[in-house]
Coordinates of C-alpha atoms and ligand atoms in Angstrom, one line a residue:
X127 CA -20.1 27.5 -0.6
X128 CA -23.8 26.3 -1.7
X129 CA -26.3 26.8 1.1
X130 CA -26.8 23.1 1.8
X131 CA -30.5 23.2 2.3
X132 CA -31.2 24.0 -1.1
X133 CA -32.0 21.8 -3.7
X134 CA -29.4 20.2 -6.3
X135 CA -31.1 22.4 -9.3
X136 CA -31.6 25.2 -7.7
X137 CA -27.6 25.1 -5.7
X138 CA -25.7 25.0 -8.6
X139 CA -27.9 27.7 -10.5
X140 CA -27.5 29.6 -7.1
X141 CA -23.9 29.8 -7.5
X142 CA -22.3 33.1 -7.7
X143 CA -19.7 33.3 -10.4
X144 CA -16.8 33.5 -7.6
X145 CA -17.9 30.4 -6.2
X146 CA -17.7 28.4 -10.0
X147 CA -15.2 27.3 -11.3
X148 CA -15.1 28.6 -14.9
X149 CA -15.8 26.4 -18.1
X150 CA -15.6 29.0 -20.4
X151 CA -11.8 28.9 -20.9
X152 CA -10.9 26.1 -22.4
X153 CA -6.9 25.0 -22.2
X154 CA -6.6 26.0 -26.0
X155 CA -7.7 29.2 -25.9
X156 CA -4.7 30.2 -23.3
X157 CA -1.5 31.2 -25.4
X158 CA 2.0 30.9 -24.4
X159 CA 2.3 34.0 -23.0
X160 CA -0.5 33.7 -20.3
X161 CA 1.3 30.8 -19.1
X162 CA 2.8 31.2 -15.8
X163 CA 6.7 30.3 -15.8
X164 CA 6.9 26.3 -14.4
X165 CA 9.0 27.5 -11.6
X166 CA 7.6 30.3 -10.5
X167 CA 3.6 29.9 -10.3
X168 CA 2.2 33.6 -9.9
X169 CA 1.2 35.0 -6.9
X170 CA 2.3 33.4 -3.3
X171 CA 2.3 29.3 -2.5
X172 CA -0.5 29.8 -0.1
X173 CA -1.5 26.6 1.8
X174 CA -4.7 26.9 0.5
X175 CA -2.9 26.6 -3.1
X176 CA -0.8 23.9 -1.7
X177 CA -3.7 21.5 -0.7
X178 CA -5.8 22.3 -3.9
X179 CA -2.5 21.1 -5.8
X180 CA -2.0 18.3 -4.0
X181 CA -5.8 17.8 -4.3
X182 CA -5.2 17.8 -8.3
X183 CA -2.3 15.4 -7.7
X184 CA -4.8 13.1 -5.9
X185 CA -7.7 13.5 -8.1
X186 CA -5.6 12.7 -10.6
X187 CA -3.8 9.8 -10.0
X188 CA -7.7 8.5 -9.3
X189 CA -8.9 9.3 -12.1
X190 CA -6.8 7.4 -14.2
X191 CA -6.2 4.0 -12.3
X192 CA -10.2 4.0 -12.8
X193 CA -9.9 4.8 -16.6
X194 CA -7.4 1.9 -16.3
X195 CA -9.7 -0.2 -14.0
X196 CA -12.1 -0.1 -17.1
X197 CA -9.5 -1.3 -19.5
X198 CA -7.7 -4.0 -17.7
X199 CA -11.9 -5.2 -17.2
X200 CA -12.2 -5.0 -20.8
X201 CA -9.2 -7.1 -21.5
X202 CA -10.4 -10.0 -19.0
X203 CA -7.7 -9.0 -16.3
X204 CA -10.2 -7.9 -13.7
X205 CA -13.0 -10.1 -13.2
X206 CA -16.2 -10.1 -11.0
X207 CA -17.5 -6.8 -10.3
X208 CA -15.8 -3.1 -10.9
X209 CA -17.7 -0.1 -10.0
X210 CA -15.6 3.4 -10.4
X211 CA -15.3 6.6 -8.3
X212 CA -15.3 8.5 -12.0
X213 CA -16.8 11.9 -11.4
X214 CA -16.7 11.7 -7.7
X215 CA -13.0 12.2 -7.1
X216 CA -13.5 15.4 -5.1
X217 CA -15.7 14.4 -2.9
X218 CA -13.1 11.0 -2.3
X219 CA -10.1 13.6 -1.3
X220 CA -11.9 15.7 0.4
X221 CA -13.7 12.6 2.5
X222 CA -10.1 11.2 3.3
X223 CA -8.1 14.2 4.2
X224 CA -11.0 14.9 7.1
X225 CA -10.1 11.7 8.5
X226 CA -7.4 10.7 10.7
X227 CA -5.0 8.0 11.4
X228 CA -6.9 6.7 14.2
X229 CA -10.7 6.9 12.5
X230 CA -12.0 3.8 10.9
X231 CA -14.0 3.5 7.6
X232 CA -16.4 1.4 6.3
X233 CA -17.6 1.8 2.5
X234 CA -19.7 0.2 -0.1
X235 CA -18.7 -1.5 -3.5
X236 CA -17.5 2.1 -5.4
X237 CA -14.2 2.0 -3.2
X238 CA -10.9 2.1 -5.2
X239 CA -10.5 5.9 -4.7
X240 CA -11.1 5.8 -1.4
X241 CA -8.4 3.2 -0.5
X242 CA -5.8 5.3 -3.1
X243 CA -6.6 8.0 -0.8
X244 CA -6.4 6.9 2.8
X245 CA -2.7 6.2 1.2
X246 CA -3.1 2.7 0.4
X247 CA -0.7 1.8 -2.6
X248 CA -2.2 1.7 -5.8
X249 CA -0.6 -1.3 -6.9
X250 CA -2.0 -3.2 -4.0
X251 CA -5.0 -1.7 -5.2
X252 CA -5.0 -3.2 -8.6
X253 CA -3.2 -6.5 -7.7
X254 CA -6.4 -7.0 -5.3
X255 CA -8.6 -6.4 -8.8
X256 CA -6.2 -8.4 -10.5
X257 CA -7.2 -11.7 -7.6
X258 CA -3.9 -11.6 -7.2
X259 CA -1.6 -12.4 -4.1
X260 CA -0.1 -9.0 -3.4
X261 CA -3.8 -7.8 -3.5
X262 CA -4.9 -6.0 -0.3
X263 CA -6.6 -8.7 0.8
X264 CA -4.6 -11.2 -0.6
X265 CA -6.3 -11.6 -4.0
X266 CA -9.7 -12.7 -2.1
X267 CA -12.1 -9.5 -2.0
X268 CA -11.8 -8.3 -5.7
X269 CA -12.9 -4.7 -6.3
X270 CA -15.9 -4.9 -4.3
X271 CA -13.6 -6.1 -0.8
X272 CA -11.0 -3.8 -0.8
X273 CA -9.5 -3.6 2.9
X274 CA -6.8 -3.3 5.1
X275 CA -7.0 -3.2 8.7
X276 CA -3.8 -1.7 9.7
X277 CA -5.0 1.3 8.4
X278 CA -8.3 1.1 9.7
X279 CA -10.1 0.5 6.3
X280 CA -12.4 -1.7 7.1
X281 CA -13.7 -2.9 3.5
X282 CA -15.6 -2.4 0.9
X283 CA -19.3 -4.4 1.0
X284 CA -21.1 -5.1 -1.5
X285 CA -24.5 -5.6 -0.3
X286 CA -26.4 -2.6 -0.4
X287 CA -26.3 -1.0 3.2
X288 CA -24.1 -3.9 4.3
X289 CA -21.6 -1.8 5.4
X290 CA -23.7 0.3 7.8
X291 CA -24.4 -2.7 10.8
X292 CA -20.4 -3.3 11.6
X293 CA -19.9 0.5 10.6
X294 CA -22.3 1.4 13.7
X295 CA -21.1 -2.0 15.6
X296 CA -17.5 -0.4 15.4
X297 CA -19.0 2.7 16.6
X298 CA -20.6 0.8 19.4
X299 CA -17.0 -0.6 20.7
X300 CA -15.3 3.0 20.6
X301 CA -18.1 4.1 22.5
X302 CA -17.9 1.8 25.1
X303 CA -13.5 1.7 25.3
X304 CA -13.2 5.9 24.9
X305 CA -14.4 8.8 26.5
X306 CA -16.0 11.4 24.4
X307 CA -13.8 14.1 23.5
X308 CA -11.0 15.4 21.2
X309 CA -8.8 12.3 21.3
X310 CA -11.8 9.7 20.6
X311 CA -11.5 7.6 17.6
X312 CA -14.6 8.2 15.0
X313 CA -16.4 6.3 12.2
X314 CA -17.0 7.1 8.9
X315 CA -19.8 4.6 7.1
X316 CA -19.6 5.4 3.3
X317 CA -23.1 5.0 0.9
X318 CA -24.9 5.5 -1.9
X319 CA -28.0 7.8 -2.1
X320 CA -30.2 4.5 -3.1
X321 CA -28.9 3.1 0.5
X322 CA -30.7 5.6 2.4
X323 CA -34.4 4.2 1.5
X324 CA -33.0 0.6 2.9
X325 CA -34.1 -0.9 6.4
X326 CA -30.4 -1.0 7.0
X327 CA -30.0 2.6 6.9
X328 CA -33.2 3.4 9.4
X329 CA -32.0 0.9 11.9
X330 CA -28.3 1.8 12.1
X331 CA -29.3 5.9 11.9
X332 CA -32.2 5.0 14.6
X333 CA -29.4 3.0 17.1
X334 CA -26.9 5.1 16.6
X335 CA -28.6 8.0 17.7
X336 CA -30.2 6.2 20.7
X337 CA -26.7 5.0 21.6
X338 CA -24.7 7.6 21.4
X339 CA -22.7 6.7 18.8
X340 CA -19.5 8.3 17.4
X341 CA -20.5 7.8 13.3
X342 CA -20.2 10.2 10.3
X343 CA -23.0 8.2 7.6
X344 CA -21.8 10.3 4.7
X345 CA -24.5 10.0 1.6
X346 CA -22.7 10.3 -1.8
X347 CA -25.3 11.7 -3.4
X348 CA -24.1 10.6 -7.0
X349 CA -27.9 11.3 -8.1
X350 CA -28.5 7.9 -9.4
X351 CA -28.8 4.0 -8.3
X352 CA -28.3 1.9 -10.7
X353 CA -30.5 3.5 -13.2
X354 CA -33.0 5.3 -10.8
X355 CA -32.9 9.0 -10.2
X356 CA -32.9 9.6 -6.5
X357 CA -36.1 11.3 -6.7
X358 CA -38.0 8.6 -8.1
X359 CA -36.3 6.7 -5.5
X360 CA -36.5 8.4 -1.9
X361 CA -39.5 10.5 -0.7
X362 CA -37.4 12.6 0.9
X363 CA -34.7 13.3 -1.9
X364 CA -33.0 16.0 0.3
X365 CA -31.5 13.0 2.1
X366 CA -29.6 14.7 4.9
X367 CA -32.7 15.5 6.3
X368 CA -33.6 11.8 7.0
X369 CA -31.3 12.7 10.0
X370 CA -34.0 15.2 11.5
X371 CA -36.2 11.8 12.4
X372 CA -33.7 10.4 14.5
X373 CA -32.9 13.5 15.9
X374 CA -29.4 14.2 15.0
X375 CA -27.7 16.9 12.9
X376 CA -27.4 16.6 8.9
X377 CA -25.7 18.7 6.1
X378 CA -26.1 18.8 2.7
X379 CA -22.3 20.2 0.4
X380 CA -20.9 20.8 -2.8
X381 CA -19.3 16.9 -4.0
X382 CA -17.5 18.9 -6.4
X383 CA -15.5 20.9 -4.0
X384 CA -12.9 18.9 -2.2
X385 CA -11.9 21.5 0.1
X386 CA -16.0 22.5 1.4
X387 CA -16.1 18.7 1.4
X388 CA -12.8 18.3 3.5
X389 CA -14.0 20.7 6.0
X390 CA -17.8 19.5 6.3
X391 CA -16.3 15.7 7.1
X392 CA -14.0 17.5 10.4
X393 CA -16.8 19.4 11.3
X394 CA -19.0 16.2 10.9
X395 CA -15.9 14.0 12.5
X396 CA -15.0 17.0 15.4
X397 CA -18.7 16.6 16.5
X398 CA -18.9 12.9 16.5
X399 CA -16.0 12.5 18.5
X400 CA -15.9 15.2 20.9
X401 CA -20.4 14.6 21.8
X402 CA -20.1 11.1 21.1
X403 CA -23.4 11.5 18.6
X404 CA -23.2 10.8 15.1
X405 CA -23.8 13.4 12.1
X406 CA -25.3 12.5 8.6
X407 CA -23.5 14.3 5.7
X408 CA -24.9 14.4 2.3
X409 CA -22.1 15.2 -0.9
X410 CA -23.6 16.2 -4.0
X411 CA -21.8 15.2 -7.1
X412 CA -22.4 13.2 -10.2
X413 CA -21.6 9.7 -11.4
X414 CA -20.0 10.4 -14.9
X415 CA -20.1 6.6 -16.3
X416 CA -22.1 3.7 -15.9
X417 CA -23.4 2.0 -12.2
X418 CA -20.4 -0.3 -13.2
X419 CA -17.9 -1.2 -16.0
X420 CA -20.0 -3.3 -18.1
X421 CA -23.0 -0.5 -17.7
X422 CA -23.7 1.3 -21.1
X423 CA -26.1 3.7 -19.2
X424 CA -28.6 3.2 -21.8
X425 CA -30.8 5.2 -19.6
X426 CA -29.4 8.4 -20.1
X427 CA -30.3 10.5 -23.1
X428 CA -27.6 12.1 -25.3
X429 CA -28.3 15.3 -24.3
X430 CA -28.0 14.3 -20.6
X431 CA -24.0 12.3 -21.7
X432 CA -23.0 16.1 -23.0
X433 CA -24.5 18.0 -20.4
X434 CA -22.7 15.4 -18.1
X435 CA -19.2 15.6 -19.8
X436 CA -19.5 19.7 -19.6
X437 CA -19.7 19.0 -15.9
X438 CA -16.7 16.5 -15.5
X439 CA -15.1 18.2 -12.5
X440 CA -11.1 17.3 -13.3
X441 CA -10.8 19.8 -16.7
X442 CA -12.9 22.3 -14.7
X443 CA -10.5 21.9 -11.3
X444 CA -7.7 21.8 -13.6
X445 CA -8.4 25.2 -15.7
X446 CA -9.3 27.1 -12.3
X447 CA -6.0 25.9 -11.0
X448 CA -3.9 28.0 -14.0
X449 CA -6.3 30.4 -14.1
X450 CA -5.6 31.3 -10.4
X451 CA -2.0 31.1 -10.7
X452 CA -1.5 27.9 -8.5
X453 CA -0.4 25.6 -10.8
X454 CA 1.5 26.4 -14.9
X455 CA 0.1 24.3 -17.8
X456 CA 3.6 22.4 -17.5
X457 CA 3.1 22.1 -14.0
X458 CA -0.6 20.6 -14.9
X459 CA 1.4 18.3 -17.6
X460 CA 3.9 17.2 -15.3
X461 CA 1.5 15.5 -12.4
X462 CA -1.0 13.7 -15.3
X463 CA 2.2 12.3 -16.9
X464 CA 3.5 11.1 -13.2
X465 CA -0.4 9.9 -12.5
X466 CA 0.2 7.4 -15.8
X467 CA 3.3 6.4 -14.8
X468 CA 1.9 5.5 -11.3
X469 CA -1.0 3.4 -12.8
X470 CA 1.5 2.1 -15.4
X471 CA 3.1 0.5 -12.3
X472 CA 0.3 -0.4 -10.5
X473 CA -0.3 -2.6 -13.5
X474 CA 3.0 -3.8 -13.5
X475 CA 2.9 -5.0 -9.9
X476 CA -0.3 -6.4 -10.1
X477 CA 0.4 -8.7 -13.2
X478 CA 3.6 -9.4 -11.9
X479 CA 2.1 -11.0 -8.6
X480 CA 0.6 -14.8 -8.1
X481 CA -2.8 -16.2 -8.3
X482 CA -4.0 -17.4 -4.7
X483 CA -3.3 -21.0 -4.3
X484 CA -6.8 -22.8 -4.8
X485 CA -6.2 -25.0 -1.7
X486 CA -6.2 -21.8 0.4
X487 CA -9.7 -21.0 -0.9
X488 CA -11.6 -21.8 2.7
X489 CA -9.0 -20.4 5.0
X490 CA -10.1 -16.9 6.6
X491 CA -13.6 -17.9 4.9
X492 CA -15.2 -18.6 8.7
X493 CA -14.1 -17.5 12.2
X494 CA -14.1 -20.9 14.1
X495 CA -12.1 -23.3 12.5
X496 CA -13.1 -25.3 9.7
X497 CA -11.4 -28.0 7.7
X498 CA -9.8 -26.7 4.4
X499 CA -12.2 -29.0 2.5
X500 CA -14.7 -27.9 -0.2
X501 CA -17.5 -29.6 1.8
X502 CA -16.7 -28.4 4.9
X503 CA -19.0 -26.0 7.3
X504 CA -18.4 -24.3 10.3
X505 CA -20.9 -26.8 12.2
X506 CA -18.8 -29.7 11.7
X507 CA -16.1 -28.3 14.1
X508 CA -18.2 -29.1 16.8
X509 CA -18.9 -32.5 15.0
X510 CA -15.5 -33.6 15.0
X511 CA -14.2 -32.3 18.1
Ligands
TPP58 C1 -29.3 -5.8 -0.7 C2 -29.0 -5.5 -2.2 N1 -30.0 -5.2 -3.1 C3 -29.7 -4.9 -4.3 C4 -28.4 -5.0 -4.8 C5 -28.1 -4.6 -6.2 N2 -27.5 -3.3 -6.3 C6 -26.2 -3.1 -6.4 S1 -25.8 -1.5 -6.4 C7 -27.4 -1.0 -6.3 C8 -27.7 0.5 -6.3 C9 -27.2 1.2 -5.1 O1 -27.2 2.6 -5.4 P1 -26.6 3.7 -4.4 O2 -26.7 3.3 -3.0 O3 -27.1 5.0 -4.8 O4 -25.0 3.6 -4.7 P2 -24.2 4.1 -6.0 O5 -24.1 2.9 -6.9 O6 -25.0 5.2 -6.6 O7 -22.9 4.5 -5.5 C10 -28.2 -2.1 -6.3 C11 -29.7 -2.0 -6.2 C12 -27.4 -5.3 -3.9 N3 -26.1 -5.3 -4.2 N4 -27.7 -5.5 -2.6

């Protein structure tokens, strides 16, 4: 792995030809003969083989409910707003396989993966782009709101930083109901590299060292906000280091790299839960389209779209994968056509399900109880009672 204190230029250059994944063999120039037999992959089923497969599977299936995501926005079936995980499907897998059961997660608006991969069904998934009733939150939340409490995931926000006060309120409760150690539930808080120059970020890293507090802040350093490079945003653009001011431990890893991300998140998430202190993670990949679907990216050059494309990390992960013997071309062939068919039903299930019904629009809108009337507010509770 990449010594994480080194820059993003300078860590990739850095890289030892072991540690990349090679580009230079492209799936055409393999012939038949190369090709491992479908049943019997070369060399032994390691478990490190088995999790980069099941990584591929993952990445995958990802990857193409967002291409999908783009289209079904394109043919007026999504509305609102639709941001996509394309490019940073490593870092997503490797984020959610560090967590467990019991830890919650808070995120920002870029969240569809996320919920895919903390097992959520993708046709939930969809249906909730869709606005529709089987939605995972019932058609309500859209792209941006994705959540599901039973499983601890906790929402999408999309306010930038939003997600970071409950994130660190959460944090606050496990605190005060657990015991530090290795059975404590953790938090994970989800963001964007533009977050970290927000007040929300300073306050919630400043309490939540000062408390004590049992929170992984993982920075998904996707390089760019919107259309600003992180460098003309942030002072500091080797943003794990913003940790160092409040006194707790950061670390910078490869986003491409599911399985250094995988294990940087348990180290991150072992710490948090067994000191009760919490640990700021920076991922380092790129955001391959636009801030959201209807974002051209105007702002990048041509040069900088190819150099971009060269970099996709699925062809790459997929080529290493034959290469090493841990998956055959068929076997490749076998999990993109399943990854379709899964996103095929997701869309199935998602236009198959109801619109909310318009009179419901103001229940679960406020805590206290408000009239189901257009006009109503929270404060005329107390009026009427
Ligand atoms: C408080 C607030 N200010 C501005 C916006 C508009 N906005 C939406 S996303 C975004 C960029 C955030 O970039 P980053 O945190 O790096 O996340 P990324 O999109 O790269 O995942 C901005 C400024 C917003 N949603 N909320």
């Amino acid at each position: 792995m990449s010594d994480p204190t080194e820059d993003p230029a300078s860590t990739e250059d850095e890289q030892t030809e072991a540690e990349q994944p090679e580009l230079d063999t492209t799936e055409d120039e393999q012939t038949e003969a190369e090709q491992p037999e479908p049943d019997q992959p070369k060399g032994e089923q390691t478990e490190q083989s088995e999790t980069l497969r099941s990584y591929f599977q993952q990445m995958t299936v990802i990857r193409r409910f967002e291409l999908k995501a783009q289209e079904m926005y394109q043919r007026a079936e999504i509305g609102g707003y639709c941001h996509l995980n394309v490019g940073e499907e490593a870092t997503v897998v490797g984020l959610m396989d560090a967590m467990e059961e019991r830890d919650y997660l808070f995120a920002n608006y870029r969240v569809h993966g996320y919920a895919i991969a903390r097992g959520l069904d993708p046709g939930h998934v969809m249906a909730e782009l869709f606005g529709r009733t089987d939605g995972l939150a019932g058609g309500w939340g859209g792209s941006m709101h994705l959540a599901d409490a039973e499983s601890r995931f906790m929402g999408g926000y999309g306010i930038v930083g939003g997600q970071m006060p409950p994130a660190t309120g959460a944090a606050m409760a496990v605190s005060h109901r657990q015991e530090a150690g290795p059975e404590s539930e953790a938090v994970m808080c989800l963001l964007g590299e533009g977050t970290s120059a927000t007040g929300a970020f300073h306050e919630t890293l400043n309490l939540a060292s000062l408390w004590g507090l049992p929170i992984v802040f993982v920075v998904i350093n996707n390089r760019v906000g919107m259309s600003t490079p992180v460098e003309q945003a942030s002072a500091e653009p080797e943003l794990f280091r913003k940790a160092e001011s409040y006194r707790f431990e950061g670390r910078r890893v490869d986003g491409d790299d599911p399985i250094a991300v995988r294990d940087a998140a348990r180290a991150a998430l072992k710490q948090a839960r067994e000191e009760h202190r919490p640990f700021l993670l920076e991922t380092m990949s790129y955001r391959l389209r636009g801030h959201s679907v209807v974002d051209p990216a105007r702002y990048r050059t041509d040069e900088e779209r190819a150099e971009l494309a060269a970099k996709d990390l699925l062809p790459r992960l997929r080529s290493r994968l034959i290469e090493d013997g841990v998956l055959s071309e068929q076997e490749a062939d076998t999990i993109e056509r399943d990854a379709d068919e899964t996103i095929e039903q997701a869309v199935e299930v998602a236009g198959a399900s109801e619109s909310p019904d318009p009179s419901d629009l103001f229940t679960n809108a406020y805590s206290t109880e408000v009239a189901n009337a257009p006009r109503a507010m929270p404060g005329d509770r107390v009026i009427t009672l």
